[in-house]
Coordinates of C-alpha atoms and ligand atoms in Angstrom, one line a residue:
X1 CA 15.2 -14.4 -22.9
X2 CA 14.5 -10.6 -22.6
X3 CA 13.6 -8.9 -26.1
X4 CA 15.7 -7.2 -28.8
X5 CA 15.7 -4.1 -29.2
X6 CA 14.0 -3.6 -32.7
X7 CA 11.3 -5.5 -30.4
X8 CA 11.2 -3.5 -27.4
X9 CA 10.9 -0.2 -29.4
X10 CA 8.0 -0.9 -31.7
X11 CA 5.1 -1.7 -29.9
X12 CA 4.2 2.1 -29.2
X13 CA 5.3 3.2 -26.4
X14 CA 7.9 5.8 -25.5
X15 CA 10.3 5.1 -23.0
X16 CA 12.8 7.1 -20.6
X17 CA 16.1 5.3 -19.3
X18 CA 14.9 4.6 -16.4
X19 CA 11.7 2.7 -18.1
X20 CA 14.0 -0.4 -19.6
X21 CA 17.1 -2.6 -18.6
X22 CA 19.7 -4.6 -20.3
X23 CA 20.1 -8.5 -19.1
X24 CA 23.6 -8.8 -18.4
X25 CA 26.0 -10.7 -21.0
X26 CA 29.4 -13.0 -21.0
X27 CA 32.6 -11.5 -19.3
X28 CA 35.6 -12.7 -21.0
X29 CA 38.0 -9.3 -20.7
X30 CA 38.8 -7.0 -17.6
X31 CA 36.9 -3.8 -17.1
X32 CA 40.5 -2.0 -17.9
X33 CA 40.0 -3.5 -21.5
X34 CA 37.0 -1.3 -22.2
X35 CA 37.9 1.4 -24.6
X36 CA 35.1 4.3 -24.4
X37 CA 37.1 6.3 -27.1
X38 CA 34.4 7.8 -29.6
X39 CA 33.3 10.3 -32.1
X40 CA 31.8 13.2 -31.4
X41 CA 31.0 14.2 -35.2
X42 CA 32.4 12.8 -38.9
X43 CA 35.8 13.9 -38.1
X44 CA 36.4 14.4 -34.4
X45 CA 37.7 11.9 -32.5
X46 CA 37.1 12.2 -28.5
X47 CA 38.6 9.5 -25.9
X48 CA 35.5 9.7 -23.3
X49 CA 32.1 10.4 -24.7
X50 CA 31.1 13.4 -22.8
X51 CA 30.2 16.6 -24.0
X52 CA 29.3 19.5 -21.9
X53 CA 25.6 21.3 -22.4
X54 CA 25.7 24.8 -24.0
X55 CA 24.3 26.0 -21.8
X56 CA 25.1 29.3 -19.7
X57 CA 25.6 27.8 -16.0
X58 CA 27.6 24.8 -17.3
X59 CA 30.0 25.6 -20.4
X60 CA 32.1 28.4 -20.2
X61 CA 35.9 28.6 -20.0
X62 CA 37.2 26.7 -17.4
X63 CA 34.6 23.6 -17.7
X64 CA 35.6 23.3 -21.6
X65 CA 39.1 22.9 -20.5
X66 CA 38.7 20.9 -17.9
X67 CA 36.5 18.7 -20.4
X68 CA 38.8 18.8 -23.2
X69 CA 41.6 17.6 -20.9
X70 CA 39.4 14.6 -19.6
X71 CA 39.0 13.7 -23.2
X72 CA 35.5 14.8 -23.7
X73 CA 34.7 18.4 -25.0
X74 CA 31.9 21.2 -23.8
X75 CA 30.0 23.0 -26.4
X76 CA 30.6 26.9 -25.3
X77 CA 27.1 28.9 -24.9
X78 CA 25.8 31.7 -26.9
X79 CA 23.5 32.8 -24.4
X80 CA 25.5 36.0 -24.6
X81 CA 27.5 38.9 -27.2
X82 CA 29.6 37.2 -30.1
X83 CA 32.6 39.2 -28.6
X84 CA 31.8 37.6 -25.3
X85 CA 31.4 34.1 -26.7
X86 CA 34.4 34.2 -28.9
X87 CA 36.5 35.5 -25.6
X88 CA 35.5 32.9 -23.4
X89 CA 36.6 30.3 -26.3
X90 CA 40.2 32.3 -26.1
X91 CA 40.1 32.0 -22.8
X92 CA 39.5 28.2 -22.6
X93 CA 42.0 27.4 -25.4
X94 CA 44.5 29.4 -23.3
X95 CA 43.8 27.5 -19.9
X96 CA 46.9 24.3 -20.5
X97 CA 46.8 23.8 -17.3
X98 CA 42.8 23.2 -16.9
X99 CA 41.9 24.7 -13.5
X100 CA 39.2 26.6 -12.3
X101 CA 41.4 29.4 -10.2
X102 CA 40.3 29.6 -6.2
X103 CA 41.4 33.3 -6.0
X104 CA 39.0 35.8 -5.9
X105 CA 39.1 38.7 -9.1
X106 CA 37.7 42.2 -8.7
X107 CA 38.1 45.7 -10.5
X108 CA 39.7 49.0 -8.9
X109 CA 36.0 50.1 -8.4
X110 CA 35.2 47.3 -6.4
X111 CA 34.7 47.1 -3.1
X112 CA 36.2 44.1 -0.7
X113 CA 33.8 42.3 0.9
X114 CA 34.0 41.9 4.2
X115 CA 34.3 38.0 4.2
X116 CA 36.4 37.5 1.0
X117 CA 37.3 34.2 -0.4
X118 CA 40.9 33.2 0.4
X119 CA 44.1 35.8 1.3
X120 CA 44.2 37.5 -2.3
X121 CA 42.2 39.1 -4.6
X122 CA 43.0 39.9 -8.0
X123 CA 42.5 42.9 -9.4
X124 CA 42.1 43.2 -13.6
X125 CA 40.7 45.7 -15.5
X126 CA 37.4 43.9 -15.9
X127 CA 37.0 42.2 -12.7
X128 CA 37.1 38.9 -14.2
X129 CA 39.1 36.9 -16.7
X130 CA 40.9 37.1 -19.4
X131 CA 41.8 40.6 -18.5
X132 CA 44.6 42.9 -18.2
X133 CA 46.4 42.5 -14.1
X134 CA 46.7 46.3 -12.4
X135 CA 47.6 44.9 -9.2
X136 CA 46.2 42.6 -6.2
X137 CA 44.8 42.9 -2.2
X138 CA 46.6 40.7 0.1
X139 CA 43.4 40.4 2.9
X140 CA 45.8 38.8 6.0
X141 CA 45.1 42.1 7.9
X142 CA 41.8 43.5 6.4
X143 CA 39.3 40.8 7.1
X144 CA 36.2 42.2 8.9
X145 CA 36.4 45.5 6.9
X146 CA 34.8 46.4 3.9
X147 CA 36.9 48.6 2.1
X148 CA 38.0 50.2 -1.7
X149 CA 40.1 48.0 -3.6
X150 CA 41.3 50.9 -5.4
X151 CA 42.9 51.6 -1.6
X152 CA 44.8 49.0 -0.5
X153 CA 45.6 47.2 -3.9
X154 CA 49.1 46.7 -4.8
X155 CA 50.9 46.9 -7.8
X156 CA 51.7 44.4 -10.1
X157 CA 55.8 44.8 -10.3
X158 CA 56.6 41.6 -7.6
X159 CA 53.7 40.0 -9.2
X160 CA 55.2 36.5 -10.7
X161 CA 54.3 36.0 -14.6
X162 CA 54.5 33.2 -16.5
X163 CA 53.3 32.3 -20.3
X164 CA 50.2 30.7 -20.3
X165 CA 51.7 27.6 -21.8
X166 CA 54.1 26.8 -19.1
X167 CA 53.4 23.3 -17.7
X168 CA 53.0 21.9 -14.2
X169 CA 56.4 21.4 -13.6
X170 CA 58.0 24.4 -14.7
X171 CA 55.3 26.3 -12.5
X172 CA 56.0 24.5 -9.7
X173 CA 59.9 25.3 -10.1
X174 CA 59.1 29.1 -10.3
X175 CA 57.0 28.9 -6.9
X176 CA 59.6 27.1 -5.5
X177 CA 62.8 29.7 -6.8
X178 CA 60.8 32.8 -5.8
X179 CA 59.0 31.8 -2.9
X180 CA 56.1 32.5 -4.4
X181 CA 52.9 31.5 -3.5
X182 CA 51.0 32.0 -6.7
X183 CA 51.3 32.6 -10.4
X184 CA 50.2 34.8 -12.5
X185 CA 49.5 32.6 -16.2
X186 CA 49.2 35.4 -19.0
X187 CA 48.9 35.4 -22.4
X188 CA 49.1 38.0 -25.0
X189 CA 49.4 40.4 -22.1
X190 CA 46.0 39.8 -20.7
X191 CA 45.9 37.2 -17.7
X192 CA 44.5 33.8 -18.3
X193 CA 44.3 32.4 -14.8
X194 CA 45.8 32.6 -11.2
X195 CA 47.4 29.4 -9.7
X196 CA 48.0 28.7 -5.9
X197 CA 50.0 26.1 -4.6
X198 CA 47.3 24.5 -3.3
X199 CA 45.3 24.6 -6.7
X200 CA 48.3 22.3 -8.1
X201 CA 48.3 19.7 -5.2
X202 CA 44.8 19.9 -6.1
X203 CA 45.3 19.0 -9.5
X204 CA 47.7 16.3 -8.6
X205 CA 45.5 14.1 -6.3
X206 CA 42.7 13.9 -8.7
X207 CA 43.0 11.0 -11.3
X208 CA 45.6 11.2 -14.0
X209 CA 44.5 13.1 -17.3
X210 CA 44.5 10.6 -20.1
X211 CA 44.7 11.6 -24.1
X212 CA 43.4 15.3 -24.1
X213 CA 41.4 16.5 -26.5
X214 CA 43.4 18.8 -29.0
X215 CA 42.5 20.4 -32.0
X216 CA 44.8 20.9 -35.6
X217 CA 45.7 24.2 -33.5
X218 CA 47.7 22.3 -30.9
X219 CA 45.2 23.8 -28.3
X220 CA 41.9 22.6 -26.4
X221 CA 39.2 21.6 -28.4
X222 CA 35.9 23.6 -28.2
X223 CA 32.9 23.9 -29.8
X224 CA 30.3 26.5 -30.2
X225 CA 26.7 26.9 -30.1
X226 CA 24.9 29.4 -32.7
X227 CA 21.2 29.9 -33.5
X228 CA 19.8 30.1 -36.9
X229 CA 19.0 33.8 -37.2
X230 CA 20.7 36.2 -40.1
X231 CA 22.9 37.7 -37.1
X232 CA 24.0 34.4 -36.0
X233 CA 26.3 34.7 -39.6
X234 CA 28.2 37.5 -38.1
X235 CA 28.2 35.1 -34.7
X236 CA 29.9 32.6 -36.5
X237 CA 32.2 34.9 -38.3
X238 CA 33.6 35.4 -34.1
X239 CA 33.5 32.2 -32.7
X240 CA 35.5 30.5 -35.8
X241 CA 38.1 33.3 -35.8
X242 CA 38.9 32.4 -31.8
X243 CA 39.1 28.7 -33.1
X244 CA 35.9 27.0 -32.6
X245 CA 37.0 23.3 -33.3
X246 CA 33.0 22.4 -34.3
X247 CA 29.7 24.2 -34.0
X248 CA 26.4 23.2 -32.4
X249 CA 22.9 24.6 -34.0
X250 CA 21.5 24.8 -30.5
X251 CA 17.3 24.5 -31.4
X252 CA 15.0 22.6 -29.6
X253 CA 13.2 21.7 -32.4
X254 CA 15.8 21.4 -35.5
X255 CA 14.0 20.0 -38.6
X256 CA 13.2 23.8 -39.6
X257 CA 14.1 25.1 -42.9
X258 CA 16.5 27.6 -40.9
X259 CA 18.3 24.6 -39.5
X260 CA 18.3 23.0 -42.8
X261 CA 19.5 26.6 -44.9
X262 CA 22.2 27.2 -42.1
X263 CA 23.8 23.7 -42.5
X264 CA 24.2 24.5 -45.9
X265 CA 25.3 27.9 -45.5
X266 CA 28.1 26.8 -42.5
X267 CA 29.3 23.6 -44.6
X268 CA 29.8 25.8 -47.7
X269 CA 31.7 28.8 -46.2
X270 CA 33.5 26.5 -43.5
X271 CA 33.9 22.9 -45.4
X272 CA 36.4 22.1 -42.9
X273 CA 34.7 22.2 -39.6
X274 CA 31.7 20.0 -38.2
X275 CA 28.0 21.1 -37.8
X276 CA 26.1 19.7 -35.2
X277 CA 22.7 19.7 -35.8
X278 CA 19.3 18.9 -33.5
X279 CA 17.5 18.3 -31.7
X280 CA 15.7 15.7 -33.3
X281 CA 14.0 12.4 -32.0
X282 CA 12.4 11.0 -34.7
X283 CA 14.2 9.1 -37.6
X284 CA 12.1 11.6 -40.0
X285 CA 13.5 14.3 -38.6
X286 CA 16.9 12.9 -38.6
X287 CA 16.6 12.2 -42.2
X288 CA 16.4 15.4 -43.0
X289 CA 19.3 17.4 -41.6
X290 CA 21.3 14.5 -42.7
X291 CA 20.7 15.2 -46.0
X292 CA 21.3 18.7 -45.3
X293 CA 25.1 17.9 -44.2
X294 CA 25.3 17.8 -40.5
X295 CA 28.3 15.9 -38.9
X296 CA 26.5 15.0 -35.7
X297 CA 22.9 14.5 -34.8
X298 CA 21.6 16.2 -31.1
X299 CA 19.0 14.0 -29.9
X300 CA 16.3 14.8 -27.1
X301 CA 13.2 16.7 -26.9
X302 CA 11.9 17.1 -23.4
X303 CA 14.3 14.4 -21.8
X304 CA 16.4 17.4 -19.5
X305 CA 16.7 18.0 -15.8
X306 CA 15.0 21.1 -16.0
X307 CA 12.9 20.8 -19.3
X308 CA 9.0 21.5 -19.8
X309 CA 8.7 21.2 -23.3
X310 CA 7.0 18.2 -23.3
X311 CA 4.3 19.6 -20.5
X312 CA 4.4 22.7 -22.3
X313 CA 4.1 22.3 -26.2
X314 CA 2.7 18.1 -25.9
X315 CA 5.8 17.4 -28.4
X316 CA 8.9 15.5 -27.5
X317 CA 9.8 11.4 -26.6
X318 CA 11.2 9.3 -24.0
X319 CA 14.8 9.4 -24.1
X320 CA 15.7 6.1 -24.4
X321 CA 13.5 5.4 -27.4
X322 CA 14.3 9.0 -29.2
X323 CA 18.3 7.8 -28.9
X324 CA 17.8 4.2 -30.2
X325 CA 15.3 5.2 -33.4
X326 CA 17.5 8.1 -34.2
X327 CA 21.2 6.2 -33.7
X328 CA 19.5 3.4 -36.1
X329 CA 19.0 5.9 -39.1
X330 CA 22.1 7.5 -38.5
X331 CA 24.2 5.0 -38.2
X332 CA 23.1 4.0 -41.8
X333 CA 24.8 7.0 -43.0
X334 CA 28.2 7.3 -40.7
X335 CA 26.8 10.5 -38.6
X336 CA 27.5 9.9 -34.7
X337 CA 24.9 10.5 -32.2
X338 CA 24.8 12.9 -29.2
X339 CA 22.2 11.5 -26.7
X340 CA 21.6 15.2 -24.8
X341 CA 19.7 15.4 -21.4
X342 CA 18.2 13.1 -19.3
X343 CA 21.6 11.9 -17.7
X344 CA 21.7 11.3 -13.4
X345 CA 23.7 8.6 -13.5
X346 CA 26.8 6.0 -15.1
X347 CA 23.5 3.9 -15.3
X348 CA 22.2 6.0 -17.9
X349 CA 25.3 6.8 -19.8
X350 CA 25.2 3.2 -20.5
X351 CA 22.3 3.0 -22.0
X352 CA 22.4 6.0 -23.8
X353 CA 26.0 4.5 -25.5
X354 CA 25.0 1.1 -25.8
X355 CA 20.8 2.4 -27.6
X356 CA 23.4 3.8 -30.3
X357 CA 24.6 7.3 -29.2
X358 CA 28.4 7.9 -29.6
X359 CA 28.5 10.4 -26.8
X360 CA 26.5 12.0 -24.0
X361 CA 25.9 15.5 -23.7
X362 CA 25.1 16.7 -19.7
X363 CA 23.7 19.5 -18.3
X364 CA 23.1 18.7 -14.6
X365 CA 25.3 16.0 -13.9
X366 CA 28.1 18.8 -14.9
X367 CA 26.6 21.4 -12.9
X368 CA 27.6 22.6 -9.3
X369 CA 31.0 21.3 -10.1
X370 CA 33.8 23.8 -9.5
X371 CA 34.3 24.3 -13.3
X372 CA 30.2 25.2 -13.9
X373 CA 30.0 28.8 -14.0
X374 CA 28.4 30.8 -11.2
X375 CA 29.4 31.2 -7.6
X376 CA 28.6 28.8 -4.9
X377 CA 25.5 29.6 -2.6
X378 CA 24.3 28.2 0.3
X379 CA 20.7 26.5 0.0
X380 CA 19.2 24.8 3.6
X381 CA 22.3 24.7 4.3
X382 CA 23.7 23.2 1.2
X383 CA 26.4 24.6 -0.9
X384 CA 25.2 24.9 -4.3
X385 CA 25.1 26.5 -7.8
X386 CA 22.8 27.7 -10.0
X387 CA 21.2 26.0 -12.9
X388 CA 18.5 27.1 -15.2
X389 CA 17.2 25.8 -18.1
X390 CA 18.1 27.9 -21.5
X391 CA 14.1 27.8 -22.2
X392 CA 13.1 29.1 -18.6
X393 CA 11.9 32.5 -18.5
X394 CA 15.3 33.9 -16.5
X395 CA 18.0 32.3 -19.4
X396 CA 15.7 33.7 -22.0
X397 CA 15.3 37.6 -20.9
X398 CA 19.3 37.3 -21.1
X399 CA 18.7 36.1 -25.0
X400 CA 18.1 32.7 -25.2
X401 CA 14.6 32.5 -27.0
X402 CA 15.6 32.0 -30.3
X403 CA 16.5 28.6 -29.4
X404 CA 12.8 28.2 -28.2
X405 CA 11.8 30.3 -31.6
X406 CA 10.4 32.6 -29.5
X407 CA 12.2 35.8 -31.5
X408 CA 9.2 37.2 -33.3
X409 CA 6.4 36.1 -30.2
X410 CA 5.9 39.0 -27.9
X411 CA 4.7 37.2 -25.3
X412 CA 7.5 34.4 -23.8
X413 CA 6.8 31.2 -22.6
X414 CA 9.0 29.3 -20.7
X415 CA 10.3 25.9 -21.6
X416 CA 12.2 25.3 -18.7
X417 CA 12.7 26.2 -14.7
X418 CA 15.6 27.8 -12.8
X419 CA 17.5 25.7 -10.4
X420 CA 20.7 24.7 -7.9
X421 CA 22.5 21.6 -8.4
X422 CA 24.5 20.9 -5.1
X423 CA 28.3 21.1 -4.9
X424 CA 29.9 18.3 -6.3
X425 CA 33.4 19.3 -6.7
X426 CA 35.9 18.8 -10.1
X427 CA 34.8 17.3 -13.1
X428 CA 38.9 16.6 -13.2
X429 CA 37.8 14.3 -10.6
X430 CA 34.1 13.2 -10.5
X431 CA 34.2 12.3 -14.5
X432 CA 37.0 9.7 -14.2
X433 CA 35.1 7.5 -12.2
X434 CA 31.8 8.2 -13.7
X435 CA 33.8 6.5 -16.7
X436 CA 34.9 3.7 -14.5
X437 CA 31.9 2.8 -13.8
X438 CA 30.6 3.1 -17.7
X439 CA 33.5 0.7 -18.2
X440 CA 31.8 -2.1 -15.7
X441 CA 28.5 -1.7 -17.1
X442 CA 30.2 -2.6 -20.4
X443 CA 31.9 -5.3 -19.1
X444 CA 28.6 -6.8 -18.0
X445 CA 27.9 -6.6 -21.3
X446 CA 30.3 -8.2 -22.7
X447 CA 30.9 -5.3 -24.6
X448 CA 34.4 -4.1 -24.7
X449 CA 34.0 -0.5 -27.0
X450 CA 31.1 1.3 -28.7
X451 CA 30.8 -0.1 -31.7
X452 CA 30.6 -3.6 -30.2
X453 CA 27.7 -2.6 -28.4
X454 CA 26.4 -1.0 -30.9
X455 CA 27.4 -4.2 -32.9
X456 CA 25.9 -6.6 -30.1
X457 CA 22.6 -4.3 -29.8
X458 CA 21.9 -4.4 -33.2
X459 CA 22.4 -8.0 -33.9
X460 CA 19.8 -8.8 -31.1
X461 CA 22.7 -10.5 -29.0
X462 CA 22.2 -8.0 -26.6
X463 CA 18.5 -8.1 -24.8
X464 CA 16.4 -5.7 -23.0
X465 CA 13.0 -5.4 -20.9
X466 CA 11.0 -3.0 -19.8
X467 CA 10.8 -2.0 -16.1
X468 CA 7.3 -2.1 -14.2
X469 CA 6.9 0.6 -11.6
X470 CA 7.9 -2.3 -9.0
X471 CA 11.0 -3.3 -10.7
X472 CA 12.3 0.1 -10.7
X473 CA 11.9 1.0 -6.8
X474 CA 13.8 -2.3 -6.3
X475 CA 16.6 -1.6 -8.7
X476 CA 17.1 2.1 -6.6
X477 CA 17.8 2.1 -3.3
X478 CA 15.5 0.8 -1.0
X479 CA 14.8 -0.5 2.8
X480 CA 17.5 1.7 3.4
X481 CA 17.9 5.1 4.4
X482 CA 19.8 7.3 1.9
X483 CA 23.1 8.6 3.1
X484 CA 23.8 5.9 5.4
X485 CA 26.6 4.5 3.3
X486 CA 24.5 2.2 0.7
X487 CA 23.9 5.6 -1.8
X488 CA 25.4 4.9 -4.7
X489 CA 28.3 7.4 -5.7
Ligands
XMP1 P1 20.2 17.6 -18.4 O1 19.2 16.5 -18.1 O2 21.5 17.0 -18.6 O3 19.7 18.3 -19.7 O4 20.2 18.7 -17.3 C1 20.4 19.2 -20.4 C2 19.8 19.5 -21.8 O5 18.4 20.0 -21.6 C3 18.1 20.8 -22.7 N1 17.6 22.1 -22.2 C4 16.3 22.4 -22.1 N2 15.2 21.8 -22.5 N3 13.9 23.5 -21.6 C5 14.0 22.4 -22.3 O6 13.0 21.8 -22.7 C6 15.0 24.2 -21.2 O7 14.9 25.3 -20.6 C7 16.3 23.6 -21.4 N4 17.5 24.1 -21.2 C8 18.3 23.1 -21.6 C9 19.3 20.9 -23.6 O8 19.2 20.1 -24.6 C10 20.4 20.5 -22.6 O9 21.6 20.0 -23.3

């Protein structure tokens, strides 16, 4: 019944996730029994597979946190300065307790709006965090006026500091004994974040945080993304000295010979971390940055939310073929697979994990959360948050081209479109059951951890078909209006 998959993906035809199914298996364990731990590269271990895009409205400090806590990791941007990147690694490796603050932060210069966010606002040196703290604005009695920071802001003497590595319940304590109702988190006398009562009870109604993921450092785990220009040495140089756990060489197109000569330059001047290498879809490609070195192989080409390539450049593959004819070569030589872009739902991160990837690496599905960077915006009445592709021509004036090889072209072309991804909330709580859901689509597999699926896939236990049109409007939602209680979550 149905076909294998060495079947299914050689009769020509390049197909998306949404394009083929799995026919369901034998039950015999509880959904609880499913382990989704993974590895992310050689020699990191992860507990969820999820990484975080770099990219520069979804992985800055406070989503690699939250990620790293949840398990997964985020793959910090470079769509900015070395000195910038490298402080926004700090900054997450200094966030234990792995909230996005609700406070508002300003400079002296600033002015207050006239609607400000919440009753404080924070006032730092930069405006923004990790800074140094001159002082704050309580806004009970100056709603409705816009007036000078610099004029109304207290100073920082009642201001209640704590080390940034003080946990939940020692905070709490201190709120409680001073009648406080924030806290000031600082480390190396810059301030790392702001916490409000309410921003704990938060924290503690969302699901409980499993096995983090913690480097050799004792601190969050984050990786890094670099091009493969000269400068992108002195880049490096940065982001390993803040304690970049692994690197990413963010190209779209990574069999190059600058992919292939930085591999080799990174593994010999930094033996003990992970490169990352991609993207690739085709086992050719594959081949050759694995015999380069790299740790982990990046596969998609065109398969993202907000990706033209393929309409653009006529090069790329459907996702779920690209992840299954990569995984199969790499799995031959012990290097994990990151299926990136093309995720909208748990459906997908099934089939991306159970085709052969070890993890899944998000840009959308992350995005509009309260941990994506970027301020919320209202839409038609929607609250959202930006999100633009690294390719489109907005990402790129800002200095992302070179991962489009656009550095010595004078005239750009965009790879990619701008757009807003509606509020969804925490990843602290939205992932959790995003991987409870993985775990039932496992379980209907029969399948109770990765490497049995990939075990069970590979054998030809496991069998697939392909979709028509038909079959895939009656396996969404349908005959039903969405929103009236039937979507699915
Ligand atoms: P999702 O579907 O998760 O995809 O939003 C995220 C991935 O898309 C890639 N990416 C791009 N691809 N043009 C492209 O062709 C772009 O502008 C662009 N920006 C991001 C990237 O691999 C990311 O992880």
């Amino acid at each position: 019944d149905g076909f294998a998959a060495s079947r299914l993906f050689s009769q020509g035809y390049s197909y998306t996730y949404d394009d083929v199914i799995f026919l369901p298996h034998y039950i015999d364990f509880p959904t609880d029994a499913v382990s989704l731990s993974t590895s992310l590269s050689r020699n990191i271990r992860l507990s969820i597979p999820c990484v975080a895009s770099p990219m520069d409205t979804v992985s800055e400090a406070y989503m690699a946190a939250a990620m790293a806590a949840l398990g997964g990791i985020a793959i910090v941007h470079s769509n900015c300065t070395s000195a910038q990147q490298a402080s926004i690694i700090r900054h997450a490796k200094s966030l234990h307790i792995p909230i996005a603050p609700s406070v508002a932060f300003a400079s002296p210069q600033d002015v207050l709006p006239a609607a400000p966010q919440g009753r404080y606002v924070f006032v730092t040196e930069s405006g923004t965090l990790p800074s140094k703290l001159v002082g704050y604005v309580d806004c009970e009695n100056l709603k409705g006026e816009e007036v000078k920071i610099f004029d109304h802001m207290r100073d920082c003497k009642s201001v209640e500091s704590v080390p940034w590595n003080y946990d939940l319940g020692k905070i709490e304590a201190i709120l409680e004994e001073k009648k406080s109702d924030f806290v000031v988190l600082e480390r190396d006398g810059e301030v790392v974040n702001v916490l409000i009562k309410e921003d704990l009870e938060r924290l503690k109604g969302y699901p409980k945080l499993g096995a983090g993921t913690v480097g050799a450092d004792g601190e969050w785990m984050v990786g890094a993304a670099l091009g493969t220009r000269e400068s992108d040495k002195e880049r490096l140089e940065h982001v390993v000295k803040a304690g970049a756990n692994v690197l990413v060489l963010d190209s779209s197109q990574g069999n190059s010979i600058y992919q292939i000569e930085m591999i080799k330059y990174i593994k010999k001047t930094y033996p003990q971390l992970d490169v990352i290498g991609g993207n690739v879809v085709t086992m050719s490609q594959a081949q050759n940055l694995i015999q380069a070195g790299v740790d982990a192989l990046r596969v998609g080409m065109g398969s993202g939310s907000i990706c033209t390539t393929q309409e653009v450049c006529a090069v790329g593959r459907g996702q779920a073929t690209a992840v299954y004819k990569v995984s199969s070569i790499a799995a031959q030589h012990g290097v994990p697979v990151i299926a990136d872009g093309g995720i909208s739902n748990s459906g997908h991160i099934v089939k991306a994990l159970v085709l052969g990837a070890s993890t899944v690496m998000m840009g959308s599905f992350l995005a509009g959360s309260t941990e994506a960077p970027g301020a919320y915006e209202y839409k038609n009445g929607q609250r959202v948050k930006k999100y633009r592709g690294m390719g489109s021509l907005e990402a790129m004036t800002k200095g992302s081209d070179q991962r489009y090889l656009g550095d010595t072209a004078k005239l750009k072309i965009a790879q990619g479109v701008v757009g807003a991804v509606a509020d969804k909330g925490s990843v602290l709580k939205f992932v959790p059951y995003t991987m409870q859901a993985v775990k039932q689509g496992f379980q209907d597999l029969g399948a109770s951890s990765l490497p049995m699926a990939h075990d069970l896939l590979r054998s030809g236990t496991l069998r697939l078909e392909v979709r028509t049109g038909a079959a895939q409007v009656e396996g969404g939602i349908h005959g039903a209006e969405k929103g009236t209680g039937l979507a699915p979550f």
